[in-house]
PDB file of C-alpha atoms in Angstrom:
ATOM      1  CA  ALA A   1      68.040-154.114-106.142  1.00  0.00           C
ATOM      2  CA  GLN A   2      66.750-153.702-102.644  1.00  0.00           C
ATOM      3  CA  THR A   3      69.016-153.876 -99.617  1.00  0.00           C
ATOM      4  CA  VAL A   4      68.206-154.244 -95.945  1.00  0.00           C
ATOM      5  CA  THR A   5      70.620-153.152 -93.225  1.00  0.00           C
ATOM      6  CA  GLN A   6      70.555-153.987 -89.548  1.00  0.00           C
ATOM      7  CA  SER A   7      73.337-151.994 -87.926  1.00  0.00           C
ATOM      8  CA  GLN A   8      73.121-153.623 -84.491  1.00  0.00           C
ATOM      9  CA  PRO A   9      74.760-157.065 -84.512  1.00  0.00           C
ATOM     10  CA  GLU A  10      73.831-157.571 -80.857  1.00  0.00           C
ATOM     11  CA  MET A  11      71.466-156.000 -78.347  1.00  0.00           C
ATOM     12  CA  SER A  12      70.583-156.809 -74.771  1.00  0.00           C
ATOM     13  CA  VAL A  13      67.693-155.941 -72.506  1.00  0.00           C
ATOM     14  CA  GLN A  14      66.591-156.626 -68.963  1.00  0.00           C
ATOM     15  CA  GLU A  15      63.513-158.725 -68.482  1.00  0.00           C
ATOM     16  CA  ALA A  16      60.350-156.555 -68.402  1.00  0.00           C
ATOM     17  CA  GLU A  17      62.143-153.649 -70.056  1.00  0.00           C
ATOM     18  CA  THR A  18      61.693-152.297 -73.580  1.00  0.00           C
ATOM     19  CA  VAL A  19      64.159-152.657 -76.436  1.00  0.00           C
ATOM     20  CA  THR A  20      64.203-151.293 -79.975  1.00  0.00           C
ATOM     21  CA  LEU A  21      65.894-153.019 -82.894  1.00  0.00           C
ATOM     22  CA  SER A  22      66.824-150.907 -85.906  1.00  0.00           C
ATOM     23  CA  CYS A  23      66.438-151.612 -89.597  1.00  0.00           C
ATOM     24  CA  THR A  24      66.925-149.465 -92.655  1.00  0.00           C
ATOM     25  CA  TYR A  25      66.314-150.395 -96.241  1.00  0.00           C
ATOM     26  CA  ASP A  26      66.939-149.028 -99.670  1.00  0.00           C
ATOM     27  CA  THR A  27      64.429-149.253-102.493  1.00  0.00           C
ATOM     28  CA  SER A  28      63.090-147.229-105.379  1.00  0.00           C
ATOM     29  CA  GLU A  29      59.684-148.858-105.108  1.00  0.00           C
ATOM     30  CA  SER A  30      56.656-147.372-103.399  1.00  0.00           C
ATOM     31  CA  ASP A  31      54.645-150.563-102.923  1.00  0.00           C
ATOM     32  CA  TYR A  32      56.240-153.147-100.702  1.00  0.00           C
ATOM     33  CA  TYR A  33      56.040-154.982 -97.406  1.00  0.00           C
ATOM     34  CA  LEU A  34      58.373-155.149 -94.453  1.00  0.00           C
ATOM     35  CA  PHE A  35      58.676-157.932 -91.934  1.00  0.00           C
ATOM     36  CA  TRP A  36      60.410-158.868 -88.742  1.00  0.00           C
ATOM     37  CA  TYR A  37      61.258-162.523 -88.338  1.00  0.00           C
ATOM     38  CA  LYS A  38      62.481-164.162 -85.137  1.00  0.00           C
ATOM     39  CA  GLN A  39      64.914-167.069 -85.090  1.00  0.00           C
ATOM     40  CA  PRO A  40      65.184-168.625 -81.611  1.00  0.00           C
ATOM     41  CA  PRO A  41      68.176-170.785 -80.713  1.00  0.00           C
ATOM     42  CA  SER A  42      66.259-173.858 -81.955  1.00  0.00           C
ATOM     43  CA  ARG A  43      66.604-172.280 -85.429  1.00  0.00           C
ATOM     44  CA  GLN A  44      62.985-172.360 -86.649  1.00  0.00           C
ATOM     45  CA  MET A  45      62.331-168.872 -87.964  1.00  0.00           C
ATOM     46  CA  ILE A  46      58.880-167.410 -87.385  1.00  0.00           C
ATOM     47  CA  LEU A  47      57.147-164.233 -88.491  1.00  0.00           C
ATOM     48  CA  VAL A  48      56.743-161.636 -85.750  1.00  0.00           C
ATOM     49  CA  ILE A  49      55.090-158.716 -87.478  1.00  0.00           C
ATOM     50  CA  ARG A  50      54.441-157.281 -90.947  1.00  0.00           C
ATOM     51  CA  GLN A  51      53.938-153.756 -92.261  1.00  0.00           C
ATOM     52  CA  GLU A  52      52.392-152.650 -95.533  1.00  0.00           C
ATOM     53  CA  ALA A  53      54.199-149.681 -97.022  1.00  0.00           C
ATOM     54  CA  TYR A  54      51.037-147.881 -98.087  1.00  0.00           C
ATOM     55  CA  LYS A  55      49.628-147.981 -94.554  1.00  0.00           C
ATOM     56  CA  GLN A  56      50.750-145.096 -92.389  1.00  0.00           C
ATOM     57  CA  GLN A  57      49.601-146.743 -89.188  1.00  0.00           C
ATOM     58  CA  ASN A  58      52.317-148.688 -87.444  1.00  0.00           C
ATOM     59  CA  ALA A  59      51.645-152.393 -87.052  1.00  0.00           C
ATOM     60  CA  THR A  60      51.245-153.873 -83.585  1.00  0.00           C
ATOM     61  CA  GLU A  61      51.146-157.479 -82.405  1.00  0.00           C
ATOM     62  CA  ASN A  62      50.758-157.751 -78.639  1.00  0.00           C
ATOM     63  CA  ARG A  63      54.107-156.680 -77.128  1.00  0.00           C
ATOM     64  CA  PHE A  64      55.672-156.118 -80.548  1.00  0.00           C
ATOM     65  CA  SER A  65      55.247-152.894 -82.486  1.00  0.00           C
ATOM     66  CA  VAL A  66      57.050-151.157 -85.300  1.00  0.00           C
ATOM     67  CA  ASN A  67      58.025-147.595 -86.050  1.00  0.00           C
ATOM     68  CA  PHE A  68      57.734-147.302 -89.815  1.00  0.00           C
ATOM     69  CA  GLN A  69      59.225-144.148 -91.303  1.00  0.00           C
ATOM     70  CA  LYS A  70      58.706-144.479 -95.053  1.00  0.00           C
ATOM     71  CA  ALA A  71      60.499-141.287 -96.072  1.00  0.00           C
ATOM     72  CA  ALA A  72      63.512-142.206 -93.982  1.00  0.00           C
ATOM     73  CA  LYS A  73      63.273-145.865 -95.083  1.00  0.00           C
ATOM     74  CA  SER A  74      63.437-146.962 -91.502  1.00  0.00           C
ATOM     75  CA  PHE A  75      61.595-149.854 -89.888  1.00  0.00           C
ATOM     76  CA  SER A  76      62.394-150.475 -86.227  1.00  0.00           C
ATOM     77  CA  LEU A  77      60.939-153.138 -83.957  1.00  0.00           C
ATOM     78  CA  LYS A  78      60.000-152.337 -80.374  1.00  0.00           C
ATOM     79  CA  ILE A  79      59.598-155.144 -77.889  1.00  0.00           C
ATOM     80  CA  SER A  80      57.823-154.103 -74.709  1.00  0.00           C
ATOM     81  CA  ASP A  81      57.864-155.987 -71.407  1.00  0.00           C
ATOM     82  CA  SER A  82      60.694-158.210 -72.686  1.00  0.00           C
ATOM     83  CA  GLN A  83      60.546-161.851 -71.733  1.00  0.00           C
ATOM     84  CA  LEU A  84      63.232-164.533 -71.601  1.00  0.00           C
ATOM     85  CA  GLY A  85      61.543-166.230 -74.534  1.00  0.00           C
ATOM     86  CA  ASP A  86      62.189-163.175 -76.680  1.00  0.00           C
ATOM     87  CA  ALA A  87      65.887-164.034 -76.805  1.00  0.00           C
ATOM     88  CA  ALA A  88      66.638-164.827 -80.423  1.00  0.00           C
ATOM     89  CA  MET A  89      68.106-163.489 -83.622  1.00  0.00           C
ATOM     90  CA  TYR A  90      65.783-161.009 -85.281  1.00  0.00           C
ATOM     91  CA  PHE A  91      65.779-160.430 -89.015  1.00  0.00           C
ATOM     92  CA  CYS A  92      64.277-157.516 -90.855  1.00  0.00           C
ATOM     93  CA  ALA A  93      63.037-158.404 -94.343  1.00  0.00           C
ATOM     94  CA  TYR A  94      61.661-156.656 -97.398  1.00  0.00           C
ATOM     95  CA  SER A  95      59.280-157.962-100.030  1.00  0.00           C
ATOM     96  CA  SER A  96      58.381-156.215-103.246  1.00  0.00           C
ATOM     97  CA  ASN A  97      54.781-155.942-104.371  1.00  0.00           C
ATOM     98  CA  ALA A  98      55.736-154.429-107.691  1.00  0.00           C
ATOM     99  CA  GLY A  99      55.512-157.539-109.840  1.00  0.00           C
ATOM    100  CA  GLY A 100      58.262-158.940-111.995  1.00  0.00           C
ATOM    101  CA  THR A 101      60.994-161.272-110.845  1.00  0.00           C
ATOM    102  CA  SER A 102      61.218-159.685-107.394  1.00  0.00           C
ATOM    103  CA  TYR A 103      57.546-160.254-106.585  1.00  0.00           C
ATOM    104  CA  GLY A 104      57.135-161.973-103.259  1.00  0.00           C
ATOM    105  CA  LYS A 105      60.824-162.618-102.668  1.00  0.00           C
ATOM    106  CA  LEU A 106      62.247-161.757 -99.281  1.00  0.00           C
ATOM    107  CA  THR A 107      65.435-159.742 -98.891  1.00  0.00           C
ATOM    108  CA  PHE A 108      66.857-160.097 -95.390  1.00  0.00           C
ATOM    109  CA  GLY A 109      69.129-157.991 -93.230  1.00  0.00           C
ATOM    110  CA  GLN A 110      72.130-159.409 -91.391  1.00  0.00           C
ATOM    111  CA  GLY A 111      70.196-160.010 -88.185  1.00  0.00           C
ATOM    112  CA  THR A 112      70.413-158.745 -84.609  1.00  0.00           C
ATOM    113  CA  ILE A 113      71.044-161.114 -81.727  1.00  0.00           C
ATOM    114  CA  LEU A 114      68.874-160.141 -78.771  1.00  0.00           C
ATOM    115  CA  THR A 115      69.848-161.281 -75.285  1.00  0.00           C
ATOM    116  CA  VAL A 116      67.350-160.967 -72.438  1.00  0.00           C
ATOM    117  CA  HIS A 117      68.794-160.793 -68.941  1.00  0.00           C
ATOM    118  CA  PRO A 118      66.703-162.021 -65.995  1.00  0.00           C
TER     119      PRO A 118
ATOM    120  CA  GLU B   1      54.469-183.966 -88.661  1.00  0.00           C
ATOM    121  CA  THR B   2      53.421-180.373 -89.038  1.00  0.00           C
ATOM    122  CA  GLY B   3      54.923-177.313 -90.651  1.00  0.00           C
ATOM    123  CA  VAL B   4      58.220-177.600 -92.473  1.00  0.00           C
ATOM    124  CA  THR B   5      60.641-180.375 -91.604  1.00  0.00           C
ATOM    125  CA  GLN B   6      64.252-180.804 -92.666  1.00  0.00           C
ATOM    126  CA  THR B   7      66.572-183.780 -92.495  1.00  0.00           C
ATOM    127  CA  PRO B   8      69.229-184.297 -91.448  1.00  0.00           C
ATOM    128  CA  ARG B   9      69.565-181.621 -88.789  1.00  0.00           C
ATOM    129  CA  HIS B  10      73.355-181.918 -88.806  1.00  0.00           C
ATOM    130  CA  LEU B  11      75.667-183.117 -91.557  1.00  0.00           C
ATOM    131  CA  VAL B  12      79.438-183.381 -91.733  1.00  0.00           C
ATOM    132  CA  MET B  13      80.917-184.256 -95.087  1.00  0.00           C
ATOM    133  CA  GLY B  14      84.214-184.316 -96.868  1.00  0.00           C
ATOM    134  CA  MET B  15      84.843-182.330 -99.999  1.00  0.00           C
ATOM    135  CA  THR B  16      84.572-185.418-102.202  1.00  0.00           C
ATOM    136  CA  ASN B  17      81.337-186.733-100.711  1.00  0.00           C
ATOM    137  CA  LYS B  18      77.880-186.606-102.222  1.00  0.00           C
ATOM    138  CA  LYS B  19      74.976-185.989 -99.884  1.00  0.00           C
ATOM    139  CA  SER B  20      71.422-184.672-100.045  1.00  0.00           C
ATOM    140  CA  LEU B  21      69.350-182.430 -97.831  1.00  0.00           C
ATOM    141  CA  LYS B  22      65.632-183.042 -97.633  1.00  0.00           C
ATOM    142  CA  CYS B  23      62.783-180.654 -96.924  1.00  0.00           C
ATOM    143  CA  GLU B  24      59.114-181.512 -96.562  1.00  0.00           C
ATOM    144  CA  GLN B  25      56.199-179.159 -95.975  1.00  0.00           C
ATOM    145  CA  HIS B  26      52.827-180.195 -94.615  1.00  0.00           C
ATOM    146  CA  LEU B  27      51.085-176.864 -95.158  1.00  0.00           C
ATOM    147  CA  GLY B  28      49.599-177.312 -98.613  1.00  0.00           C
ATOM    148  CA  HIS B  29      51.906-174.663-100.047  1.00  0.00           C
ATOM    149  CA  ASN B  30      53.104-174.622-103.619  1.00  0.00           C
ATOM    150  CA  ALA B  31      56.257-172.524-103.381  1.00  0.00           C
ATOM    151  CA  MET B  32      59.456-173.745-101.754  1.00  0.00           C
ATOM    152  CA  TYR B  33      62.792-172.070-101.121  1.00  0.00           C
ATOM    153  CA  TRP B  34      66.365-172.877-100.183  1.00  0.00           C
ATOM    154  CA  TYR B  35      68.343-170.304 -98.194  1.00  0.00           C
ATOM    155  CA  LYS B  36      71.935-170.295 -96.978  1.00  0.00           C
ATOM    156  CA  GLN B  37      72.615-168.739 -93.589  1.00  0.00           C
ATOM    157  CA  SER B  38      76.253-167.935 -92.813  1.00  0.00           C
ATOM    158  CA  ALA B  39      77.527-166.207 -89.704  1.00  0.00           C
ATOM    159  CA  LYS B  40      77.266-162.411 -89.765  1.00  0.00           C
ATOM    160  CA  LYS B  41      75.709-162.372 -93.251  1.00  0.00           C
ATOM    161  CA  PRO B  42      72.138-161.900 -94.422  1.00  0.00           C
ATOM    162  CA  LEU B  43      70.186-164.953 -95.424  1.00  0.00           C
ATOM    163  CA  GLU B  44      71.004-165.719 -99.014  1.00  0.00           C
ATOM    164  CA  LEU B  45      68.202-166.960-101.231  1.00  0.00           C
ATOM    165  CA  MET B  46      69.517-169.850-103.328  1.00  0.00           C
ATOM    166  CA  PHE B  47      66.598-171.393-105.198  1.00  0.00           C
ATOM    167  CA  VAL B  48      62.861-170.884-105.577  1.00  0.00           C
ATOM    168  CA  TYR B  49      60.355-173.395-106.858  1.00  0.00           C
ATOM    169  CA  ASN B  50      56.771-172.504-107.753  1.00  0.00           C
ATOM    170  CA  PHE B  51      54.454-175.386-108.590  1.00  0.00           C
ATOM    171  CA  LYS B  52      57.508-177.684-108.907  1.00  0.00           C
ATOM    172  CA  GLU B  53      59.155-175.403-111.470  1.00  0.00           C
ATOM    173  CA  GLN B  54      62.396-173.641-110.638  1.00  0.00           C
ATOM    174  CA  THR B  55      61.809-169.916-110.943  1.00  0.00           C
ATOM    175  CA  GLU B  56      64.953-168.622-109.283  1.00  0.00           C
ATOM    176  CA  ASN B  57      68.574-169.655-109.242  1.00  0.00           C
ATOM    177  CA  ASN B  58      70.472-166.939-107.465  1.00  0.00           C
ATOM    178  CA  SER B  59      73.829-167.590-109.147  1.00  0.00           C
ATOM    179  CA  VAL B  60      74.388-170.679-107.050  1.00  0.00           C
ATOM    180  CA  PRO B  61      77.430-172.842-107.939  1.00  0.00           C
ATOM    181  CA  SER B  62      76.613-176.060-109.770  1.00  0.00           C
ATOM    182  CA  ARG B  63      77.897-178.142-106.865  1.00  0.00           C
ATOM    183  CA  PHE B  64      74.464-177.407-105.368  1.00  0.00           C
ATOM    184  CA  SER B  65      71.713-179.124-107.315  1.00  0.00           C
ATOM    185  CA  PRO B  66      68.079-178.704-106.249  1.00  0.00           C
ATOM    186  CA  GLU B  67      65.247-181.082-106.989  1.00  0.00           C
ATOM    187  CA  CYS B  68      61.530-180.580-106.441  1.00  0.00           C
ATOM    188  CA  PRO B  69      59.612-183.777-107.317  1.00  0.00           C
ATOM    189  CA  ASN B  70      56.312-182.384-106.016  1.00  0.00           C
ATOM    190  CA  SER B  71      54.979-179.354-104.172  1.00  0.00           C
ATOM    191  CA  SER B  72      55.603-180.942-100.783  1.00  0.00           C
ATOM    192  CA  HIS B  73      59.209-182.045-101.162  1.00  0.00           C
ATOM    193  CA  LEU B  74      62.412-180.231-101.932  1.00  0.00           C
ATOM    194  CA  PHE B  75      65.914-181.636-102.056  1.00  0.00           C
ATOM    195  CA  LEU B  76      69.349-180.083-102.234  1.00  0.00           C
ATOM    196  CA  HIS B  77      71.948-182.421-103.671  1.00  0.00           C
ATOM    197  CA  LEU B  78      75.509-181.636-102.665  1.00  0.00           C
ATOM    198  CA  HIS B  79      78.725-182.759-104.346  1.00  0.00           C
ATOM    199  CA  THR B  80      82.371-181.685-104.190  1.00  0.00           C
ATOM    200  CA  LEU B  81      81.618-178.905-101.743  1.00  0.00           C
ATOM    201  CA  GLN B  82      84.152-176.470-100.374  1.00  0.00           C
ATOM    202  CA  PRO B  83      84.791-175.582 -96.712  1.00  0.00           C
ATOM    203  CA  GLU B  84      83.244-172.142 -97.313  1.00  0.00           C
ATOM    204  CA  ASP B  85      79.960-173.913 -98.057  1.00  0.00           C
ATOM    205  CA  SER B  86      79.678-174.745 -94.363  1.00  0.00           C
ATOM    206  CA  ALA B  87      76.534-173.001 -93.142  1.00  0.00           C
ATOM    207  CA  LEU B  88      72.976-173.475 -91.972  1.00  0.00           C
ATOM    208  CA  TYR B  89      70.720-174.355 -94.896  1.00  0.00           C
ATOM    209  CA  LEU B  90      67.123-173.341 -94.411  1.00  0.00           C
ATOM    210  CA  CYS B  91      64.106-174.490 -96.339  1.00  0.00           C
ATOM    211  CA  ALA B  92      60.905-172.459 -96.464  1.00  0.00           C
ATOM    212  CA  SER B  93      57.503-172.717 -98.089  1.00  0.00           C
ATOM    213  CA  SER B  94      54.675-170.332 -98.909  1.00  0.00           C
ATOM    214  CA  GLN B  95      51.650-169.926-101.118  1.00  0.00           C
ATOM    215  CA  ALA B  96      52.902-169.066-104.605  1.00  0.00           C
ATOM    216  CA  TRP B  97      51.700-165.856-106.231  1.00  0.00           C
ATOM    217  CA  ALA B  98      49.736-164.793-103.181  1.00  0.00           C
ATOM    218  CA  ASP B  99      49.850-161.184-102.011  1.00  0.00           C
ATOM    219  CA  PRO B 100      53.418-160.810-100.692  1.00  0.00           C
ATOM    220  CA  GLY B 101      52.145-159.034 -97.622  1.00  0.00           C
ATOM    221  CA  TYR B 102      50.309-162.133 -96.594  1.00  0.00           C
ATOM    222  CA  ASN B 103      52.574-164.636 -98.295  1.00  0.00           C
ATOM    223  CA  GLU B 104      54.225-165.606 -95.075  1.00  0.00           C
ATOM    224  CA  GLN B 105      57.147-167.914 -95.531  1.00  0.00           C
ATOM    225  CA  PHE B 106      57.272-170.799 -93.096  1.00  0.00           C
ATOM    226  CA  PHE B 107      60.751-172.015 -92.310  1.00  0.00           C
ATOM    227  CA  GLY B 108      62.162-175.352 -91.359  1.00  0.00           C
ATOM    228  CA  PRO B 109      64.675-175.791 -88.534  1.00  0.00           C
ATOM    229  CA  GLY B 110      67.589-175.998 -90.956  1.00  0.00           C
ATOM    230  CA  THR B 111      70.450-178.375 -91.623  1.00  0.00           C
ATOM    231  CA  ARG B 112      73.793-177.424 -90.086  1.00  0.00           C
ATOM    232  CA  LEU B 113      76.331-178.417 -92.732  1.00  0.00           C
ATOM    233  CA  THR B 114      80.049-178.710 -92.048  1.00  0.00           C
ATOM    234  CA  VAL B 115      82.402-179.384 -94.938  1.00  0.00           C
ATOM    235  CA  LEU B 116      85.814-180.685 -93.948  1.00  0.00           C
TER     236      LEU B 116
END
């Protein structure tokens, strides 16, 4: 079974600064996807960014980018030019593309609470 | 209404009560999910429905009973719960059997459940 670990329960950053959230995962599969989801205080979780395991290029979405290290099974999220609206809980998630009963299911990490200071 | 909606947003119940949580998606999806979110723990997948058929029951106690009458609606019936069942219950939907990389799950705002 796959596991996802977020070792930072809480992080903080000054507005306009850059912060990196860490995520590691464990899997024996070679074909999978990784995601970062954001859950603001209002609780509606939204997708921030996705990464396909067979793509070496790191995904980027505006101020959000990832550092995907497949051999190290590491998937960190970098938020540049942090804004007050970035304050939320961030979840790293894994999805298998290998077929079978795990196909398409999301396995989440414990989450990291990000605080943005003005 | 757009996206995924959940009602009620907050629920307090005693251990002998029976209540139901409701989820509705307006996205044309055909897969729906129930998750449990407890403090300091990863989201726990409880149930998955694809095309109204339950395809996953993640060893959930029988005091939680899901129902999916159609692809747009999902219920979670609760009876004789325990205080440790207090949590945020999230509903999500997606397109069943689509490429997982693009099978984004859309979440509802959740129901905050407190069991006394």
